[in-house]
GROMACS .gro file of C-alpha atoms in nm:
model
  414
    1MET     CA    1   0.013  -0.033   0.006
    2LYS     CA    2   0.286   0.264   0.121
    3VAL     CA    3   0.479   0.163  -0.259
    4GLY     CA    4   0.172   0.251  -0.444
    5ARG     CA    5   0.083   0.541  -0.255
    6ARG     CA    6   0.415   0.722  -0.316
    7TYR     CA    7   0.412   0.596  -0.675
    8ALA     CA    8   0.089   0.771  -0.697
    9ILE     CA    9   0.241   1.086  -0.532
   10LEU     CA   10   0.482   1.029  -0.768
   11LEU     CA   11   0.296   1.015  -1.102
   12ALA     CA   12   0.057   1.311  -0.948
   13VAL     CA   13   0.436   1.522  -0.962
   14VAL     CA   14   0.526   1.456  -1.297
   15VAL     CA   15   0.208   1.511  -1.436
   16ALA     CA   16   0.156   1.827  -1.329
   17ALA     CA   17   0.519   1.952  -1.402
   18ALA     CA   18   0.405   1.815  -1.761
   19LEU     CA   19   0.137   2.074  -1.729
   20SER     CA   20   0.327   2.359  -1.653
   21LEU     CA   21   0.499   2.306  -1.913
   22ILE     CA   22   0.274   2.266  -2.183
   23GLY     CA   23   0.092   2.618  -2.065
   24ALA     CA   24   0.409   2.793  -2.017
   25ARG     CA   25   0.467   2.686  -2.390
   26ALA     CA   26   0.117   2.715  -2.483
   27THR     CA   27   0.096   3.121  -2.295
   28PRO     CA   28   0.284   3.257  -2.570
   29ALA     CA   29   0.004   3.107  -2.831
   30ALA     CA   30  -0.237   3.231  -2.690
   31HIS     CA   31  -0.166   3.590  -2.677
   32ALA     CA   32  -0.081   3.556  -2.975
   33SER     CA   33  -0.452   3.482  -3.072
   34ALA     CA   34  -0.547   3.754  -2.826
   35LYS     CA   35  -0.313   4.037  -3.023
   36ALA     CA   36  -0.557   4.300  -3.213
   37VAL     CA   37  -0.607   4.327  -3.551
   38LYS     CA   38  -0.518   4.636  -3.701
   39LEU     CA   39  -0.682   4.825  -3.974
   40THR     CA   40  -0.589   5.151  -4.129
   41ILE     CA   41  -0.788   5.428  -4.274
   42TRP     CA   42  -0.654   5.744  -4.501
   43SER     CA   43  -0.879   6.061  -4.402
   44ASP     CA   44  -0.885   6.405  -4.432
   45ASN     CA   45  -1.009   6.616  -4.151
   46VAL     CA   46  -1.335   6.734  -4.246
   47GLN     CA   47  -1.477   6.347  -4.302
   48LYS     CA   48  -1.213   6.205  -4.005
   49PRO     CA   49  -1.462   6.258  -3.659
   50ALA     CA   50  -1.795   6.073  -3.856
   51ILE     CA   51  -1.579   5.772  -3.996
   52ASP     CA   52  -1.353   5.743  -3.657
   53ARG     CA   53  -1.659   5.675  -3.446
   54ILE     CA   54  -1.861   5.439  -3.681
   55ALA     CA   55  -1.511   5.262  -3.751
   56SER     CA   56  -1.402   5.290  -3.369
   57SER     CA   57  -1.777   5.118  -3.312
   58TRP     CA   58  -1.749   4.825  -3.634
   59GLY     CA   59  -1.381   4.731  -3.517
   60THR     CA   60  -1.528   4.689  -3.158
   61LYS     CA   61  -1.789   4.405  -3.254
   62ARG     CA   62  -1.530   4.261  -3.449
   63GLY     CA   63  -1.250   4.275  -3.232
   64VAL     CA   64  -1.045   4.503  -3.517
   65ASP     CA   65  -0.822   4.793  -3.367
   66VAL     CA   66  -0.921   5.056  -3.642
   67ASN     CA   67  -0.658   5.371  -3.682
   68VAL     CA   68  -0.803   5.640  -3.862
   69THR     CA   69  -0.519   5.856  -3.942
   70PHE     CA   70  -0.526   6.246  -4.101
   71HIS     CA   71  -0.434   6.260  -4.536
   72ALA     CA   72  -0.455   6.531  -4.705
   73PHE     CA   73  -0.748   6.457  -4.949
   74GLY     CA   74  -0.580   6.589  -5.245
   75SER     CA   75  -0.204   6.384  -5.141
   76ILE     CA   76  -0.373   6.056  -5.099
   77PRO     CA   77  -0.392   5.950  -5.450
   78GLY     CA   78  -0.016   6.020  -5.534
   79ASP     CA   79   0.093   5.896  -5.211
   80LEU     CA   80  -0.077   5.541  -5.206
   81LYS     CA   81   0.173   5.496  -5.552
   82THR     CA   82   0.445   5.566  -5.338
   83ILE     CA   83   0.452   5.488  -5.030
   84LYS     CA   84   0.627   5.147  -4.884
   85ALA     CA   85   0.298   4.831  -4.744
   86GLU     CA   86   0.389   4.867  -4.404
   87ASN     CA   87   0.297   5.202  -4.361
   88ALA     CA   88   0.059   5.189  -4.636
   89PRO     CA   89  -0.360   5.243  -4.548
   90ASP     CA   90  -0.623   4.946  -4.601
   91VAL     CA   91  -0.932   5.183  -4.645
   92ILE     CA   92  -0.915   5.535  -4.833
   93VAL     CA   93  -1.126   5.796  -4.823
   94ALA     CA   94  -1.148   5.907  -5.200
   95ALA     CA   95  -1.285   6.165  -5.459
   96HIS     CA   96  -1.461   5.926  -5.740
   97ASP     CA   97  -1.253   6.061  -6.039
   98GLN     CA   98  -0.967   5.920  -5.920
   99THR     CA   99  -1.144   5.545  -5.953
  100GLY     CA  100  -0.995   5.504  -6.330
  101ASP     CA  101  -0.614   5.599  -6.202
  102LEU     CA  102  -0.621   5.378  -5.909
  103ALA     CA  103  -0.783   5.110  -6.069
  104ALA     CA  104  -0.591   5.053  -6.343
  105ASN     CA  105  -0.251   5.115  -6.098
  106GLY     CA  106  -0.378   4.796  -5.901
  107LEU     CA  107  -0.392   5.050  -5.618
  108VAL     CA  108  -0.762   4.942  -5.514
  109VAL     CA  109  -0.951   4.611  -5.519
  110PRO     CA  110  -1.304   4.534  -5.646
  111LEU     CA  111  -1.590   4.550  -5.436
  112PHE     CA  112  -1.961   4.338  -5.388
  113PRO     CA  113  -2.217   4.460  -5.182
  114SER     CA  114  -2.498   4.315  -5.132
  115LYS     CA  115  -2.814   4.365  -5.348
  116ALA     CA  116  -3.029   4.519  -5.107
  117LEU     CA  117  -2.743   4.760  -5.036
  118LYS     CA  118  -2.671   4.824  -5.418
  119LYS     CA  119  -3.060   4.932  -5.436
  120GLN     CA  120  -3.039   5.196  -5.191
  121PHE     CA  121  -2.766   5.370  -5.442
  122PRO     CA  122  -2.893   5.593  -5.715
  123LYS     CA  123  -2.727   5.362  -6.072
  124TYR     CA  124  -2.510   5.706  -6.151
  125ALA     CA  125  -2.371   5.723  -5.808
  126LEU     CA  126  -2.254   5.387  -5.827
  127ASP     CA  127  -2.098   5.405  -6.162
  128SER     CA  128  -1.896   5.648  -6.054
  129PHE     CA  129  -1.724   5.493  -5.849
  130SER     CA  130  -1.713   5.215  -6.155
  131TYR     CA  131  -1.415   5.112  -6.405
  132GLY     CA  132  -1.412   4.858  -6.627
  133GLY     CA  133  -1.821   4.747  -6.533
  134ARG     CA  134  -1.692   4.630  -6.168
  135LEU     CA  135  -1.714   4.869  -5.852
  136TYR     CA  136  -1.432   4.996  -5.686
  137GLY     CA  137  -1.580   5.274  -5.399
  138ALA     CA  138  -1.840   5.288  -5.203
  139PRO     CA  139  -1.974   5.644  -5.248
  140TYR     CA  140  -2.134   5.830  -4.951
  141ALA     CA  141  -2.186   6.171  -5.090
  142LEU     CA  142  -2.242   6.380  -5.371
  143GLU     CA  143  -2.196   6.728  -5.429
  144ASN     CA  144  -2.338   6.906  -5.735
  145VAL     CA  145  -2.426   7.308  -5.818
  146GLY     CA  146  -2.817   7.417  -5.829
  147VAL     CA  147  -2.960   7.748  -5.974
  148VAL     CA  148  -3.008   7.950  -5.667
  149VAL     CA  149  -3.262   8.195  -5.689
  150ASN     CA  150  -3.328   8.513  -5.534
  151THR     CA  151  -3.720   8.468  -5.481
  152ARG     CA  152  -3.736   8.863  -5.371
  153LEU     CA  153  -3.633   8.968  -5.734
  154VAL     CA  154  -3.790   8.715  -5.946
  155LYS     CA  155  -4.059   8.416  -5.938
  156VAL     CA  156  -3.867   8.094  -5.924
  157PRO     CA  157  -3.864   7.950  -6.304
  158LYS     CA  158  -4.031   7.640  -6.413
  159THR     CA  159  -3.914   7.676  -6.796
  160PHE     CA  160  -3.555   7.784  -6.958
  161ALA     CA  161  -3.768   8.055  -7.183
  162GLN     CA  162  -3.926   8.168  -6.784
  163LEU     CA  163  -3.555   8.197  -6.690
  164GLU     CA  164  -3.443   8.344  -6.977
  165ARG     CA  165  -3.703   8.595  -7.003
  166GLU     CA  166  -3.667   8.685  -6.619
  167ALA     CA  167  -3.314   8.687  -6.617
  168LEU     CA  168  -3.263   8.959  -6.905
  169ALA     CA  169  -3.575   9.166  -6.757
  170PHE     CA  170  -3.386   9.190  -6.442
  171LYS     CA  171  -3.076   9.254  -6.614
  172HIS     CA  172  -3.168   9.519  -6.801
  173LYS     CA  173  -3.295   9.722  -6.486
  174SER     CA  174  -2.904   9.831  -6.432
  175SER     CA  175  -2.594   9.803  -6.587
  176ASP     CA  176  -2.461   9.644  -6.308
  177ASN     CA  177  -2.654   9.337  -6.289
  178LEU     CA  178  -2.607   9.027  -6.409
  179ALA     CA  179  -2.818   8.817  -6.631
  180ILE     CA  180  -2.747   8.473  -6.444
  181ALA     CA  181  -2.401   8.464  -6.210
  182VAL     CA  182  -2.257   8.171  -6.387
  183PRO     CA  183  -1.874   8.173  -6.333
  184GLN     CA  184  -1.579   8.134  -6.613
  185GLY     CA  185  -1.307   8.350  -6.591
  186SER     CA  186  -0.985   8.333  -6.847
  187GLY     CA  187  -0.962   7.994  -6.766
  188GLY     CA  188  -1.299   7.881  -6.830
  189ASP     CA  189  -1.526   7.669  -6.609
  190ALA     CA  190  -1.684   7.350  -6.790
  191TYR     CA  191  -1.815   7.220  -6.430
  192HIS     CA  192  -2.014   7.538  -6.364
  193MET     CA  193  -2.136   7.520  -6.721
  194TYR     CA  194  -2.233   7.134  -6.726
  195PRO     CA  195  -2.626   7.185  -6.717
  196PHE     CA  196  -2.626   7.440  -7.010
  197PHE     CA  197  -2.421   7.178  -7.217
  198SER     CA  198  -2.590   6.870  -7.093
  199GLY     CA  199  -2.899   7.069  -7.203
  200LEU     CA  200  -2.878   7.155  -7.540
  201GLY     CA  201  -2.759   6.710  -7.616
  202GLY     CA  202  -2.374   6.746  -7.484
  203TYR     CA  203  -2.196   6.491  -7.305
  204VAL     CA  204  -1.823   6.399  -7.259
  205PHE     CA  205  -1.773   5.983  -7.315
  206GLY     CA  206  -2.019   5.726  -7.439
  207HIS     CA  207  -2.023   5.419  -7.261
  208ALA     CA  208  -2.021   5.045  -7.349
  209ARG     CA  209  -2.268   4.853  -7.220
  210ASN     CA  210  -2.108   4.719  -6.938
  211GLY     CA  211  -2.138   5.069  -6.832
  212ALA     CA  212  -1.760   5.138  -6.878
  213LEU     CA  213  -1.683   5.530  -7.015
  214LEU     CA  214  -1.511   5.539  -7.409
  215PRO     CA  215  -1.232   5.784  -7.428
  216ASN     CA  216  -1.261   5.718  -7.804
  217ARG     CA  217  -1.652   5.814  -7.788
  218ILE     CA  218  -1.605   6.196  -7.738
  219GLY     CA  219  -1.948   6.321  -7.749
  220VAL     CA  220  -1.858   6.758  -7.678
  221ALA     CA  221  -1.967   6.790  -8.078
  222ASN     CA  222  -2.171   6.515  -8.139
  223LYS     CA  223  -2.438   6.595  -8.413
  224VAL     CA  224  -2.705   6.714  -8.185
  225PHE     CA  225  -2.531   6.969  -7.969
  226LEU     CA  226  -2.431   7.111  -8.249
  227ARG     CA  227  -2.778   7.124  -8.396
  228ASN     CA  228  -2.814   7.318  -8.079
  229ALA     CA  229  -2.512   7.491  -8.039
  230SER     CA  230  -2.671   7.852  -8.238
  231LEU     CA  231  -2.877   7.905  -7.847
  232ILE     CA  232  -2.522   7.965  -7.703
  233ASP     CA  233  -2.450   8.244  -7.934
  234LYS     CA  234  -2.799   8.357  -7.859
  235TRP     CA  235  -2.766   8.368  -7.533
  236ASN     CA  236  -2.418   8.570  -7.567
  237ARG     CA  237  -2.563   8.835  -7.821
  238GLU     CA  238  -2.857   8.850  -7.555
  239GLY     CA  239  -2.585   8.871  -7.261
  240LEU     CA  240  -2.753   8.599  -7.109
  241ILE     CA  241  -2.445   8.453  -7.011
  242ASN     CA  242  -2.045   8.648  -7.026
  243SER     CA  243  -1.765   8.442  -6.971
  244LYS     CA  244  -1.589   8.729  -6.831
  245VAL     CA  245  -1.786   8.640  -6.488
  246ASP     CA  246  -1.568   8.511  -6.262
  247TYR     CA  247  -1.611   8.307  -5.917
  248GLY     CA  248  -1.546   8.598  -5.695
  249THR     CA  249  -1.775   8.825  -5.904
  250ALA     CA  250  -2.087   8.603  -5.982
  251LYS     CA  251  -2.063   8.487  -5.594
  252ASN     CA  252  -2.076   8.892  -5.501
  253ALA     CA  253  -2.348   8.968  -5.773
  254TRP     CA  254  -2.584   8.746  -5.610
  255LEU     CA  255  -2.556   8.848  -5.250
  256LYS     CA  256  -2.559   9.212  -5.312
  257GLY     CA  257  -2.890   9.182  -5.512
  258LYS     CA  258  -2.728   9.230  -5.849
  259ALA     CA  259  -2.798   8.880  -5.939
  260ALA     CA  260  -3.110   8.705  -5.934
  261PHE     CA  261  -2.992   8.350  -6.044
  262TRP     CA  262  -2.623   8.201  -5.930
  263ILE     CA  263  -2.499   7.887  -5.993
  264THR     CA  264  -2.305   7.719  -5.733
  265GLY     CA  265  -2.296   7.474  -5.548
  266PRO     CA  266  -2.331   7.310  -5.112
  267TRP     CA  267  -1.997   7.472  -5.035
  268GLU     CA  268  -2.162   7.765  -5.050
  269THR     CA  269  -2.445   7.675  -4.761
  270ASP     CA  270  -2.309   7.871  -4.475
  271SER     CA  271  -2.295   8.181  -4.717
  272LEU     CA  272  -2.608   8.128  -4.863
  273LYS     CA  273  -2.812   8.090  -4.455
  274SER     CA  274  -2.655   8.369  -4.324
  275SER     CA  275  -2.679   8.627  -4.648
  276GLY     CA  276  -3.054   8.745  -4.518
  277ILE     CA  277  -3.183   8.638  -4.884
  278ARG     CA  278  -3.528   8.454  -4.938
  279PHE     CA  279  -3.421   8.208  -5.214
  280ARG     CA  280  -3.519   7.881  -5.314
  281ILE     CA  281  -3.263   7.595  -5.483
  282ILE     CA  282  -3.328   7.427  -5.867
  283GLN     CA  283  -3.214   7.220  -6.109
  284MET     CA  284  -3.165   7.419  -6.453
  285PRO     CA  285  -3.470   7.371  -6.614
  286LYS     CA  286  -3.470   7.184  -6.933
  287ILE     CA  287  -3.345   7.358  -7.200
  288LYS     CA  288  -3.368   7.091  -7.538
  289TYR     CA  289  -3.258   6.809  -7.271
  290ARG     CA  290  -3.288   6.764  -6.936
  291SER     CA  291  -2.995   7.029  -6.742
  292VAL     CA  292  -2.827   6.806  -6.522
  293PRO     CA  293  -2.530   6.879  -6.386
  294PHE     CA  294  -2.193   6.715  -6.294
  295LEU     CA  295  -2.186   6.510  -5.972
  296GLY     CA  296  -1.874   6.495  -5.775
  297VAL     CA  297  -1.916   6.176  -5.558
  298GLN     CA  298  -1.682   6.091  -5.222
  299GLY     CA  299  -1.657   5.720  -5.063
  300THR     CA  300  -1.415   5.448  -4.975
  301MET     CA  301  -1.257   5.221  -5.125
  302VAL     CA  302  -1.000   4.897  -5.038
  303THR     CA  303  -0.649   4.931  -5.134
  304LYS     CA  304  -0.439   4.666  -5.228
  305PHE     CA  305  -0.203   4.669  -4.923
  306ALA     CA  306  -0.524   4.524  -4.651
  307ALA     CA  307  -0.438   4.184  -4.845
  308THR     CA  308  -0.040   4.228  -4.769
  309HIS     CA  309  -0.174   4.331  -4.396
  310GLY     CA  310  -0.455   4.043  -4.403
  311VAL     CA  311  -0.731   4.250  -4.371
  312GLU     CA  312  -0.903   4.237  -4.678
  313SER     CA  313  -1.212   4.068  -4.638
  314LEU     CA  314  -1.264   4.320  -4.290
  315ALA     CA  315  -1.174   4.588  -4.522
  316LYS     CA  316  -1.440   4.465  -4.781
  317ASP     CA  317  -1.651   4.429  -4.490
  318LEU     CA  318  -1.638   4.774  -4.328
  319VAL     CA  319  -1.617   4.914  -4.692
  320ALA     CA  320  -1.901   4.752  -4.884
  321ASN     CA  321  -2.126   4.665  -4.593
  322GLU     CA  322  -2.078   4.928  -4.263
  323MET     CA  323  -1.966   5.240  -4.482
  324MET     CA  324  -2.297   5.208  -4.749
  325LYS     CA  325  -2.529   5.202  -4.443
  326ALA     CA  326  -2.827   5.471  -4.439
  327SER     CA  327  -2.685   5.539  -4.066
  328PHE     CA  328  -2.324   5.574  -4.137
  329GLN     CA  329  -2.378   5.828  -4.460
  330LEU     CA  330  -2.606   6.007  -4.248
  331ASP     CA  331  -2.366   6.097  -3.971
  332LEU     CA  332  -2.095   6.201  -4.260
  333GLU     CA  333  -2.376   6.479  -4.422
  334GLN     CA  334  -2.396   6.601  -4.115
  335ALA     CA  335  -2.017   6.612  -4.100
  336ASN     CA  336  -1.933   6.795  -4.425
  337GLN     CA  337  -2.256   6.937  -4.541
  338ARG     CA  338  -2.283   6.713  -4.841
  339PHE     CA  339  -2.617   6.485  -4.964
  340PRO     CA  340  -2.573   6.139  -4.894
  341ALA     CA  341  -2.547   5.884  -5.231
  342ASN     CA  342  -2.797   5.640  -5.011
  343ILE     CA  343  -3.132   5.729  -5.136
  344VAL     CA  344  -3.251   5.621  -4.783
  345ALA     CA  345  -2.999   5.851  -4.628
  346GLY     CA  346  -3.145   6.113  -4.842
  347LYS     CA  347  -3.479   6.077  -4.721
  348ARG     CA  348  -3.358   6.152  -4.401
  349VAL     CA  349  -3.185   6.496  -4.466
  350SER     CA  350  -3.335   6.780  -4.241
  351ASP     CA  351  -3.109   7.056  -4.328
  352PRO     CA  352  -3.304   7.241  -4.605
  353VAL     CA  353  -3.023   7.424  -4.788
  354LEU     CA  354  -2.857   7.077  -4.838
  355LYS     CA  355  -3.178   6.885  -4.935
  356GLN     CA  356  -3.261   7.155  -5.200
  357PHE     CA  357  -2.881   7.062  -5.349
  358GLY     CA  358  -2.951   6.702  -5.349
  359HIS     CA  359  -3.284   6.792  -5.531
  360ALA     CA  360  -3.116   6.988  -5.780
  361GLY     CA  361  -2.896   6.673  -5.819
  362LEU     CA  362  -3.102   6.378  -5.927
  363GLY     CA  363  -3.010   6.250  -6.269
  364GLY     CA  364  -2.681   6.414  -6.235
  365VAL     CA  365  -2.381   6.299  -6.438
  366PRO     CA  366  -2.042   6.201  -6.229
  367MET     CA  367  -1.768   6.319  -6.355
  368PRO     CA  368  -1.558   6.114  -6.626
  369ASN     CA  369  -1.358   5.892  -6.368
  370ILE     CA  370  -1.063   5.806  -6.645
  371PRO     CA  371  -0.745   5.951  -6.722
  372GLN     CA  372  -0.854   6.080  -7.013
  373MET     CA  373  -1.059   6.338  -6.835
  374GLY     CA  374  -0.787   6.504  -6.826
  375SER     CA  375  -0.716   6.628  -7.158
  376VAL     CA  376  -1.143   6.808  -7.183
  377TRP     CA  377  -1.102   7.063  -6.859
  378SER     CA  378  -0.927   7.313  -7.001
  379GLU     CA  379  -1.065   7.265  -7.396
  380LEU     CA  380  -1.465   7.246  -7.292
  381GLY     CA  381  -1.395   7.560  -7.071
  382GLY     CA  382  -1.241   7.695  -7.309
  383ALA     CA  383  -1.480   7.644  -7.574
  384TRP     CA  384  -1.731   7.818  -7.323
  385VAL     CA  385  -1.503   8.106  -7.313
  386LYS     CA  386  -1.481   8.173  -7.645
  387SER     CA  387  -1.843   8.199  -7.760
  388THR     CA  388  -1.945   8.384  -7.499
  389LYS     CA  389  -1.734   8.617  -7.458
  390GLY     CA  390  -1.921   8.892  -7.589
  391SER     CA  391  -1.840   9.075  -7.914
  392GLY     CA  392  -1.633   8.922  -8.091
  393ALA     CA  393  -1.670   8.569  -7.965
  394THR     CA  394  -1.627   8.246  -8.184
  395PRO     CA  395  -1.945   8.116  -8.327
  396ALA     CA  396  -2.004   7.819  -8.070
  397ARG     CA  397  -2.024   7.519  -8.343
  398SER     CA  398  -1.694   7.647  -8.426
  399ALA     CA  399  -1.532   7.662  -8.092
  400PHE     CA  400  -1.666   7.312  -7.934
  401ALA     CA  401  -1.584   7.125  -8.273
  402SER     CA  402  -1.205   7.245  -8.208
  403ALA     CA  403  -1.233   7.165  -7.887
  404ALA     CA  404  -1.361   6.805  -7.986
  405ARG     CA  405  -1.079   6.802  -8.234
  406ASN     CA  406  -0.846   6.898  -7.993
  407ILE     CA  407  -0.939   6.689  -7.692
  408ALA     CA  408  -0.944   6.398  -7.955
  409ALA     CA  409  -0.549   6.440  -8.028
  410LYS     CA  410  -0.411   6.446  -7.663
  411ILE     CA  411  -0.588   6.185  -7.590
  412GLY     CA  412  -0.439   5.999  -7.896
  413GLY     CA  413  -0.148   6.129  -7.855
  414GLY     CA  414  -0.126   6.038  -7.454
   0.00000   0.00000   0.00000
């Protein structure tokens, strides 16, 4: 019995020792598995607080340490091309017109949100972050111009003919008055002029069946637009539009009651609210076709570095799921005063000025997101300057045909 007891005690000691060794060896592995997964987001200062709040909440639920760092908005695309992998972000805030460049260089990866979420976005918002028929970004905010009408000076026009008539009648009341305060200046401004362009049947690039933009199908001087181009000559003769008006001149004229119509966007929300002027914001009335504005779209994208860091699936869940929800988009709407891309969120916007700008952007055209758009801006803006500069203006048909040729030559030579 004594021998058996000693044997049992000895066996217990050996087993305990073995278990302690196993536990000691297992401890580092347990710590390693408990180590938080890290995910880095580059954001500018405006969006950072809202993104920080939403992403951190998402990260807590999934055991992810989300690090939202400030990065100058305009520097994000360029810096993404040169940064070392260990310092690179997994998710970025981006403008939609950077999509083509980033996707073509393999810096961002395709996204596959659920069908239910995609239905909460207008097609043009999703198209803005698509390249080659694939979605590369989750749109969260829309930006566009509208016609701001001083309702103390004129009635809100329901047709373009009414807008033209009232604008010219107001202009003729004083030599200091402007008919339509739309900014151009010597360098031109194709962005602010786009509602006139689309209203006459103009477009920049055609589309393939899958929605991809075709840089060899230039619509700056398409047949339909050229048939309507004589209206531009008429607007120039009567002084409805004057390319000598730059941004500052247009803004000051409207704020001082020297213009009843001002074409601008939500970046002027504070100026409008503090002006003391009664106003309405509308989409420009149909000219020959619906006069829709250019759209600037902001969103988030997953970089190729997320895979390198082992967090690609998590990053895609954050961007293509969480950040496309209405609640997230409403948070960002309040942070940066831009209308949400999500339709459900858009219906919940309470700010009256932002709501009106949102309605003015319905059906808008996203600024082309392919690299070839860089060859368009100065030529298209220049055609408007040449054809609306008053006496000595170039006939619009010639100005836009010349612009189209120059664009084609730049793209072909690039």
